[in-house]
Tab-separated table of C-alpha atoms in Angstrom:
chain	number	residue	atom	x	y	z
A	24	MET	CA	144.302	98.931	156.273
A	25	TRP	CA	141.366	99.585	158.174
A	26	ARG	CA	139.477	98.160	155.528
A	27	VAL	CA	141.528	95.009	155.369
A	28	ILE	CA	141.143	94.577	159.335
A	29	GLU	CA	137.784	95.214	159.154
A	30	ALA	CA	137.170	92.313	156.126
A	31	ASN	CA	139.380	89.769	158.019
A	32	ALA	CA	137.245	90.863	161.716
A	33	LYS	CA	133.916	89.780	159.897
A	34	LYS	CA	134.959	86.654	158.461
A	35	SER	CA	136.777	85.664	161.677
A	36	LYS	CA	133.510	87.061	163.321
A	37	LEU	CA	134.940	88.798	165.841
A	38	THR	CA	132.728	91.086	168.417
A	39	GLY	CA	133.103	94.562	168.510
A	40	SER	CA	134.975	94.799	171.977
A	41	GLN	CA	137.627	92.399	169.720
A	42	ILE	CA	137.557	94.547	166.872
A	43	GLN	CA	138.449	97.723	169.022
A	44	ARG	CA	141.621	95.816	171.027
A	45	TRP	CA	143.055	94.577	167.237
A	46	VAL	CA	142.704	98.053	165.777
A	47	ARG	CA	144.735	99.743	169.076
A	48	ALA	CA	147.380	97.343	168.438
A	49	TYR	CA	147.435	98.545	165.290
A	50	TYR	CA	147.840	102.178	165.890
A	51	ARG	CA	150.262	101.459	168.640
A	52	CYS	CA	152.519	99.410	165.835
A	53	ARG	CA	151.933	102.198	163.760
A	54	MET	CA	153.324	104.620	165.661
A	55	ARG	CA	156.367	102.546	166.600
A	56	TRP	CA	157.122	102.498	162.782
A	57	CYS	CA	157.232	98.916	162.460
A	58	PRO	CA	156.147	97.960	158.813
A	59	ASN	CA	155.446	94.713	159.416
A	60	SER	CA	152.826	95.341	162.101
A	61	VAL	CA	150.028	94.902	160.096
A	62	LEU	CA	151.140	91.775	158.506
A	63	GLN	CA	151.894	90.280	162.298
A	64	LEU	CA	148.246	91.649	163.154
A	65	LEU	CA	146.644	89.824	160.478
A	66	ARG	CA	148.329	86.416	161.024
A	67	CYS	CA	147.626	86.934	164.815
A	68	VAL	CA	143.919	87.333	163.657
A	69	ARG	CA	143.868	84.091	161.521
A	70	LEU	CA	145.666	81.923	164.116
A	71	ARG	CA	143.329	82.901	167.034
A	72	THR	CA	140.524	82.313	165.027
A	73	CYS	CA	141.511	79.359	163.332
A	74	THR	CA	142.562	77.974	167.515
A	75	ARG	CA	139.140	79.379	168.426
A	76	ARG	CA	137.459	77.634	165.534
A	77	GLY	CA	139.143	73.853	166.099
A	78	LYS	CA	138.624	73.840	169.939
A	79	SER	CA	134.396	74.246	169.219
A	80	ARG	CA	134.201	71.973	166.527
A	81	LEU	CA	132.493	68.845	168.330
A	82	PRO	CA	132.308	65.343	166.655
A	83	LEU	CA	129.694	64.815	164.046
A	84	TRP	CA	127.856	62.705	165.751
A	85	ILE	CA	127.342	64.110	168.898
A	86	ARG	CA	126.092	67.174	167.101
A	87	GLU	CA	123.385	65.262	165.461
A	88	THR	CA	121.996	63.533	168.483
A	89	TRP	CA	122.191	67.143	170.101
A	90	ALA	CA	119.892	68.517	167.314
A	91	TYR	CA	117.493	65.741	167.527
A	92	MET	CA	117.453	66.380	171.277
A	93	ASN	CA	116.280	69.496	170.564
A	94	VAL	CA	113.748	68.889	167.796
A	95	LEU	CA	112.786	66.042	170.700
A	96	VAL	CA	112.029	68.708	173.175
A	97	GLN	CA	110.291	71.457	170.862
A	98	SER	CA	108.178	68.727	169.499
A	99	LEU	CA	106.657	68.610	172.648
A	100	TYR	CA	105.116	72.252	172.987
A	101	PHE	CA	105.068	72.514	168.706
A	102	ASN	CA	101.715	74.389	169.332
A	103	SER	CA	98.866	75.653	171.278
A	104	LEU	CA	97.275	72.262	170.979
A	105	THR	CA	99.644	70.440	172.981
A	106	ASP	CA	98.347	69.708	175.915
A	107	SER	CA	98.855	66.913	179.133
A	108	ASP	CA	98.038	64.346	177.211
A	109	VAL	CA	99.845	65.036	174.242
A	110	VAL	CA	103.425	65.362	176.098
A	111	PHE	CA	102.532	61.956	178.446
A	112	ASP	CA	102.187	60.054	174.690
A	113	SER	CA	105.770	61.440	173.746
A	114	ILE	CA	107.257	60.718	176.942
A	115	PHE	CA	105.828	56.871	177.161
A	116	GLU	CA	105.683	55.653	173.579
A	117	PRO	CA	108.952	53.859	174.053
A	118	VAL	CA	106.970	52.134	176.760
A	119	PHE	CA	103.669	51.568	174.845
A	120	TRP	CA	105.499	50.505	171.747
A	121	THR	CA	107.621	47.377	174.163
A	122	VAL	CA	104.442	46.226	175.286
A	123	ASP	CA	102.394	46.475	172.031
A	124	TYR	CA	105.360	44.590	170.571
A	125	VAL	CA	105.623	41.814	173.200
A	126	THR	CA	101.715	41.405	173.094
A	127	ARG	CA	101.807	41.231	169.417
A	128	TRP	CA	103.959	38.487	169.176
A	129	PHE	CA	102.960	36.617	172.948
A	130	GLY	CA	99.373	36.309	171.523
A	131	THR	CA	99.879	33.116	169.558
A	132	VAL	CA	101.061	31.913	172.896
A	133	PHE	CA	97.754	33.117	174.882
A	134	VAL	CA	95.585	31.404	172.326
A	135	PHE	CA	97.492	28.359	172.643
A	136	LEU	CA	97.055	28.241	176.168
A	137	VAL	CA	93.355	28.725	176.276
A	138	VAL	CA	92.778	25.682	173.880
A	139	THR	CA	95.184	23.635	176.014
A	140	LEU	CA	93.381	24.350	178.937
A	141	THR	CA	90.228	24.147	177.696
A	142	SER	CA	90.714	20.803	175.919
A	143	SER	CA	92.489	19.308	179.137
A	144	ILE	CA	88.979	20.264	180.758
A	145	VAL	CA	87.167	18.548	178.047
A	146	VAL	CA	89.165	15.117	178.103
A	147	ILE	CA	88.474	15.068	182.420
A	148	ALA	CA	85.545	15.236	181.699
A	149	TYR	CA	84.733	12.275	179.288
A	150	LEU	CA	87.346	10.259	181.012
A	151	VAL	CA	86.646	10.642	184.185
A	152	LEU	CA	83.299	12.596	184.984
A	153	LEU	CA	80.657	11.205	182.441
A	154	PRO	CA	81.836	6.945	183.638
A	155	LEU	CA	80.752	8.941	187.377
A	156	ILE	CA	77.711	10.036	186.040
A	157	LEU	CA	76.443	6.598	183.871
A	158	ASN	CA	77.008	4.815	186.859
A	159	THR	CA	76.017	7.265	189.698
A	160	TYR	CA	73.127	9.316	188.201
A	161	SER	CA	69.229	8.760	187.157
A	162	PRO	CA	68.712	9.106	183.393
A	163	PRO	CA	66.866	12.229	183.326
A	164	TRP	CA	69.713	13.830	185.202
A	165	ILE	CA	72.031	12.043	182.526
A	166	ALA	CA	70.263	13.283	179.953
A	167	TRP	CA	70.663	16.475	181.439
A	168	HIS	CA	74.400	16.687	182.085
A	169	VAL	CA	75.092	15.261	178.306
A	170	CYS	CA	72.203	17.244	176.757
A	171	TYR	CA	73.843	20.487	178.548
A	172	GLY	CA	77.270	20.020	178.286
A	173	HIS	CA	77.404	19.539	174.638
A	174	TRP	CA	75.316	22.395	173.917
A	175	ASN	CA	77.896	24.709	175.940
A	176	LEU	CA	81.028	22.579	174.505
A	177	ILE	CA	79.628	23.419	170.848
A	178	MET	CA	79.132	27.487	171.873
A	179	ILE	CA	82.202	27.964	173.654
A	180	ALA	CA	84.321	26.423	170.572
A	181	PHE	CA	81.996	28.173	168.175
A	182	HIS	CA	82.295	31.599	169.332
A	183	TYR	CA	85.816	31.326	170.101
A	184	TYR	CA	86.978	30.076	166.409
A	185	LYS	CA	85.029	32.945	164.844
A	186	ALA	CA	86.256	35.268	167.612
A	187	THR	CA	89.935	34.908	166.238
A	188	LYS	CA	89.128	34.371	162.649
A	189	THR	CA	86.686	37.065	162.235
A	190	SER	CA	88.117	40.647	161.263
A	191	PRO	CA	86.998	43.461	163.172
A	192	GLY	CA	86.565	46.111	160.594
A	193	TYR	CA	88.355	48.195	158.758
A	194	PRO	CA	87.953	51.695	157.360
A	195	PRO	CA	87.784	51.754	154.021
A	196	THR	CA	91.256	53.197	152.884
A	197	GLN	CA	90.428	54.152	149.162
A	198	LYS	CA	88.896	57.901	148.940
A	199	ASN	CA	85.066	57.680	149.465
A	200	ASP	CA	82.149	59.790	150.479
A	201	SER	CA	81.639	58.120	153.761
A	202	PRO	CA	81.039	61.037	156.621
A	203	PHE	CA	84.019	60.521	159.597
A	204	VAL	CA	85.186	62.655	162.546
A	205	ALA	CA	88.927	63.027	162.516
A	206	VAL	CA	91.905	61.737	161.025
A	207	CYS	CA	94.240	59.442	162.806
A	208	LYS	CA	97.495	60.966	163.468
A	209	LYS	CA	99.064	57.073	163.068
A	210	CYS	CA	97.388	56.163	159.996
A	211	ILE	CA	96.876	59.723	158.347
A	212	MET	CA	93.362	58.693	157.233
A	213	PRO	CA	89.948	59.440	157.835
A	214	LYS	CA	88.409	57.972	161.215
A	215	PRO	CA	84.313	57.093	160.722
A	216	ALA	CA	82.720	57.757	164.323
A	217	ARG	CA	83.553	55.379	167.164
A	218	THR	CA	86.883	54.088	165.213
A	219	HIS	CA	89.905	54.103	166.906
A	220	HIS	CA	93.962	53.062	166.249
A	221	CYS	CA	94.807	50.033	167.995
A	222	GLY	CA	98.964	49.964	168.136
A	223	ILE	CA	99.042	46.067	168.103
A	224	CYS	CA	97.168	45.792	164.915
A	225	ASN	CA	99.022	48.790	163.658
A	226	SER	CA	95.794	50.280	161.899
A	227	CYS	CA	92.277	51.587	162.904
A	228	ILE	CA	89.641	49.131	163.867
A	229	LEU	CA	85.938	50.085	163.604
A	230	LYS	CA	84.063	50.269	166.814
A	231	MET	CA	86.825	49.194	168.521
A	232	ASP	CA	86.631	47.923	172.471
A	233	HIS	CA	89.602	46.793	172.906
A	234	HIS	CA	92.547	44.733	171.820
A	235	CYS	CA	92.533	40.856	173.140
A	236	PRO	CA	95.614	38.872	173.779
A	237	TRP	CA	93.698	35.952	174.659
A	238	LEU	CA	92.135	36.118	170.701
A	239	ASN	CA	95.371	37.271	169.598
A	240	ASN	CA	92.651	39.910	167.277
A	241	CYS	CA	91.402	42.961	167.976
A	242	VAL	CA	87.464	43.434	169.632
A	243	GLY	CA	85.588	45.396	167.034
A	244	TYR	CA	82.709	45.568	164.784
A	245	PHE	CA	82.476	42.304	163.333
A	246	ASN	CA	83.835	40.306	166.198
A	247	HIS	CA	81.885	41.952	169.142
A	248	ARG	CA	79.361	39.689	169.586
A	249	TYR	CA	81.646	36.514	168.948
A	250	PHE	CA	83.631	38.024	171.564
A	251	PHE	CA	81.050	38.372	174.478
A	252	SER	CA	79.501	35.271	173.950
A	253	PHE	CA	82.236	33.268	174.068
A	254	CYS	CA	82.833	35.008	177.681
A	255	LEU	CA	79.452	34.584	178.308
A	256	PHE	CA	79.083	30.706	177.184
A	257	MET	CA	82.861	29.877	178.975
A	258	THR	CA	81.842	31.404	182.412
A	259	LEU	CA	78.507	29.255	182.188
A	260	GLY	CA	80.885	26.163	181.559
A	261	CYS	CA	82.659	26.714	184.739
A	262	VAL	CA	80.194	28.035	186.821
A	263	TYR	CA	78.155	24.301	185.431
A	264	CYS	CA	81.729	22.200	186.119
A	265	SER	CA	81.796	23.997	189.735
A	266	ILE	CA	78.896	23.351	190.843
A	267	SER	CA	78.481	20.258	189.739
A	268	GLY	CA	82.091	19.003	190.870
A	269	ARG	CA	81.895	20.488	194.308
A	270	ASN	CA	81.071	16.840	195.955
A	271	LEU	CA	82.994	15.142	193.591
A	272	PHE	CA	86.124	17.437	194.502
A	273	LEU	CA	85.568	17.209	197.903
A	274	ASP	CA	85.832	13.637	197.862
A	275	ALA	CA	88.758	13.337	195.684
A	276	TYR	CA	90.233	15.977	198.492
A	277	SER	CA	89.242	13.932	200.881
A	278	ALA	CA	90.802	10.525	199.420
A	279	LEU	CA	94.045	12.410	198.619
A	280	GLU	CA	94.491	13.361	202.038
A	281	ARG	CA	93.736	10.064	203.360
A	282	PHE	CA	96.316	8.678	200.775
A	283	LYS	CA	98.939	10.824	202.090
A	284	HIS	CA	98.578	9.340	205.978
A	285	LEU	CA	98.708	5.727	204.487
A	286	ASP	CA	102.047	6.756	203.210
A	287	MET	CA	103.325	8.232	205.622
A	288	ASP	CA	102.466	5.102	208.180
A	289	LYS	CA	104.821	2.725	208.558
A	290	PRO	CA	103.370	-1.119	208.622
A	291	GLY	CA	106.191	-2.623	211.008
A	292	VAL	CA	109.848	-2.128	211.419
A	293	PRO	CA	112.101	-4.541	209.084
A	294	VAL	CA	113.535	-7.950	211.038
A	295	THR	CA	117.235	-8.442	211.132
A	296	GLY	CA	119.856	-10.188	213.056
A	297	MET	CA	118.074	-12.743	215.120
A	298	GLY	CA	114.409	-11.945	213.852
A	299	PRO	CA	114.512	-15.455	211.420
A	300	LEU	CA	115.440	-17.733	214.663
A	301	ILE	CA	113.097	-16.638	217.120
A	302	GLY	CA	110.190	-16.774	214.453
A	303	LEU	CA	109.133	-13.353	213.635
A	304	LEU	CA	109.402	-14.182	210.448
A	305	PRO	CA	107.131	-17.316	208.292
A	306	PRO	CA	109.899	-20.059	207.648
A	307	GLY	CA	111.656	-19.620	204.534
A	308	GLN	CA	111.648	-16.380	204.759
A	309	THR	CA	114.427	-13.987	205.209
A	310	SER	CA	113.218	-10.396	204.173
A	311	TYR	CA	110.068	-8.253	205.196
A	312	GLN	CA	108.167	-7.606	202.669
A	313	THR	CA	105.716	-4.053	202.851
A	314	PRO	CA	102.130	-4.683	201.336
A	315	ALA	CA	101.023	-3.129	198.826
A	316	PRO	CA	99.257	0.095	199.134
A	317	PRO	CA	95.207	0.127	199.188
A	318	TYR	CA	95.038	2.416	196.387
A	319	THR	CA	96.702	2.411	192.441
A	320	PHE	CA	98.119	5.267	190.374
A	321	LYS	CA	94.913	5.376	188.526
A	322	ASP	CA	93.212	6.302	191.612
A	323	LYS	CA	95.334	8.654	192.420
A	324	MET	CA	95.333	10.564	188.893
A	325	ILE	CA	92.180	10.539	188.888
A	326	HIS	CA	91.626	12.430	192.303
A	327	LYS	CA	93.910	14.546	190.965
A	328	SER	CA	92.367	15.435	187.833
A	329	ILE	CA	88.990	16.428	189.393
A	330	ILE	CA	90.786	18.597	191.680
A	331	TYR	CA	92.562	20.199	189.125
A	332	MET	CA	89.599	20.554	187.058
A	333	TRP	CA	87.429	22.434	189.584
A	334	VAL	CA	90.479	24.516	190.820
A	335	LEU	CA	90.733	25.690	187.331
A	336	THR	CA	87.067	26.379	186.381
A	337	SER	CA	86.313	27.821	189.632
A	338	THR	CA	89.181	30.532	189.075
A	339	VAL	CA	88.117	30.766	185.689
A	340	GLY	CA	84.385	31.300	186.516
A	341	VAL	CA	84.681	34.576	188.637
A	342	ALA	CA	87.267	36.257	186.901
A	343	LEU	CA	85.966	35.082	182.928
A	344	GLY	CA	82.707	35.928	185.006
A	345	ALA	CA	83.529	39.353	186.131
A	346	LEU	CA	84.693	40.448	182.912
A	347	THR	CA	81.213	39.604	181.267
A	348	LEU	CA	79.365	41.343	183.915
A	349	TRP	CA	81.038	44.470	183.248
A	350	HIS	CA	81.230	44.113	179.140
A	351	ALA	CA	77.393	43.329	179.422
A	352	VAL	CA	76.924	46.777	181.746
A	353	LEU	CA	78.569	48.582	178.827
A	354	ILE	CA	76.449	46.497	175.919
A	355	SER	CA	73.045	47.969	178.063
A	356	ARG	CA	74.341	51.461	177.751
A	357	GLY	CA	75.792	51.034	174.521
A	358	GLU	CA	79.025	52.143	174.653
A	359	THR	CA	82.352	50.207	174.417
A	360	SER	CA	85.474	50.285	176.751
A	361	ILE	CA	87.320	53.117	175.291
A	362	GLU	CA	84.183	55.090	174.560
A	363	ARG	CA	83.606	54.490	178.611
A	364	HIS	CA	86.214	56.801	179.159
A	365	ILE	CA	85.777	59.056	176.362
A	366	ASN	CA	81.929	59.732	177.996
A	367	SER	CA	83.095	59.877	181.254
A	368	LYS	CA	85.534	62.507	180.260
A	369	GLU	CA	82.973	64.036	178.936
A	370	THR	CA	79.762	64.090	181.246
A	371	LYS	CA	82.721	66.192	183.497
A	372	ARG	CA	83.600	68.534	181.136
A	373	MET	CA	79.549	69.312	180.108
A	374	ALA	CA	78.856	69.195	183.961
A	375	LYS	CA	81.431	71.927	184.543
A	376	ARG	CA	79.450	74.269	182.099
A	377	GLY	CA	76.006	72.990	183.827
A	378	LYS	CA	74.782	70.968	180.963
A	379	VAL	CA	74.123	67.259	180.774
A	380	TYR	CA	75.997	64.609	178.324
A	381	ARG	CA	74.111	61.963	176.494
A	382	ASN	CA	75.626	59.322	174.765
A	383	PRO	CA	74.617	59.862	171.022
A	384	TYR	CA	74.830	55.532	170.388
A	385	ASN	CA	72.730	54.708	173.601
A	386	TYR	CA	69.179	53.575	172.312
A	387	GLY	CA	68.119	51.964	175.325
A	388	LYS	CA	68.690	48.921	177.087
A	389	LEU	CA	66.466	46.715	175.039
A	390	ASN	CA	67.293	47.939	171.714
A	391	ASN	CA	71.130	48.199	172.790
A	392	TRP	CA	70.766	44.462	172.755
A	393	LYS	CA	68.650	43.992	169.808
A	394	VAL	CA	71.278	46.187	168.164
A	395	PHE	CA	74.031	43.928	169.527
A	396	PHE	CA	72.537	40.593	169.193
A	397	GLY	CA	71.418	41.166	165.342
A	398	VAL	CA	68.087	40.062	166.716
A	399	GLU	CA	65.258	41.654	164.444
A	400	LYS	CA	62.452	39.070	165.034
A	401	ARG	CA	61.571	36.783	167.920
A	402	SER	CA	62.949	33.666	166.894
A	403	HIS	CA	66.103	35.258	166.547
A	404	TRP	CA	66.735	35.402	170.382
A	405	VAL	CA	66.934	31.477	169.654
A	406	THR	CA	68.654	30.869	166.162
A	407	ARG	CA	70.955	33.790	166.628
A	408	VAL	CA	71.810	33.796	170.271
A	409	LEU	CA	71.366	30.490	172.066
A	410	LEU	CA	72.631	29.094	168.939
A	411	PRO	CA	75.647	29.356	166.687
A	412	SER	CA	75.034	31.703	163.711
A	413	GLY	CA	77.402	33.625	161.735
A	414	HIS	CA	75.124	36.489	160.543
A	415	THR	CA	76.878	39.753	160.612
A	416	PRO	CA	75.949	42.954	162.735
A	417	HIS	CA	72.720	45.683	161.835
A	418	GLY	CA	74.747	48.421	159.381
A	419	ASP	CA	77.642	48.692	158.088
A	420	GLY	CA	79.913	50.056	160.942
A	421	LEU	CA	80.851	53.423	159.268
A	422	THR	CA	77.447	55.373	160.093
A	423	TRP	CA	75.373	55.640	163.203
A	424	ASP	CA	71.908	56.619	163.822
A	425	ILE	CA	72.108	59.507	166.236
A	426	PHE	CA	69.052	59.234	169.084
A	427	PRO	CA	66.705	57.534	167.501
A	428	ALA	CA	63.171	57.399	168.168
A	429	LYS	CA	61.797	55.714	171.517
A	430	LYS	CA	60.201	52.632	169.714
A	431	ASP	CA	61.883	49.791	168.783
A	432	LEU	CA	65.104	50.140	166.656
A	433	ILE	CA	64.482	47.224	165.165
A	434	PRO	CA	60.559	46.140	166.006
A	435	VAL	CA	60.119	42.650	167.446
């Protein structure tokens, strides 16, 4: 009988103290000569076990959710390589995903804004400013404004189109012998040097600088030059409009203020009652007529257009000029926006060890600009920098020269 009790206890998963309690009850019943005591004991064990199981069983979706939460918590410290960056990325992954999703879908809106705002400035320049220039400026100044304005406009349109339509460059997806420095944890693909994953494009980008929402495209190896040239020439165009249109802006602002005061000044009080009898109105006129304003609707719109153009170009010129200057500094150092943060961390880490960190892709200021613009001879400074050019950059974006000689990387 002890074996029967032990077998039922194991099936019921009872602890040692519970088994001892049931055994004492069994022996008490046996000492009292109760023939059905064993059956009653087994029934009681079975009844209590079933009751306990029914109370502890939770709905399936609660148990699955709890198990999933346990996996998420344990994933934060799954091995010794986990650090604060991994924990931070895991916690804020929903926020990053939301930002990437919104930026991806609003990229078309940002491109539309760039095209619309730029087109509005061009329309104002042709319809308002060009007639003023032709009527007031001397022939040399007219030639300067016409030539420079159209050259700047062509450079802006060309580089913006190329920056949006040119692929930034992707690492090969098939097996090859190209060297790589890491494996992307998102793409699960080898990453060559200077390659980073873009969450918005959902792919790895060669020599990735950043994802630009105003281009609706990543800035990478094959379109980095187009992006910087667009920023540069757009800044020059905004500065040109802001400086050359300063006097026109001041005149237009003064004219609008004068129009406002004229609208507020009342030319007289309407005459009613005995006015016609005492001769305040000319014979035959029964109501007072307000004279027409000294300006037209066209004049008002012209002045408002000049103010709009000057404010927009000045604001964009300052903001975009700061961005262009920052990227010029990065190009001079041979690094991208992402590499700037990586190199800063490496510099601090090496300094703690008493060593000096050197950027392996810094070829010197002049060589960095030659490699960036693809300048291979002197004439290329004109044909490839100051004129529209669709040439590809130097190299393939997969391999890079490390610590080249001090002489020119691309002799000119």
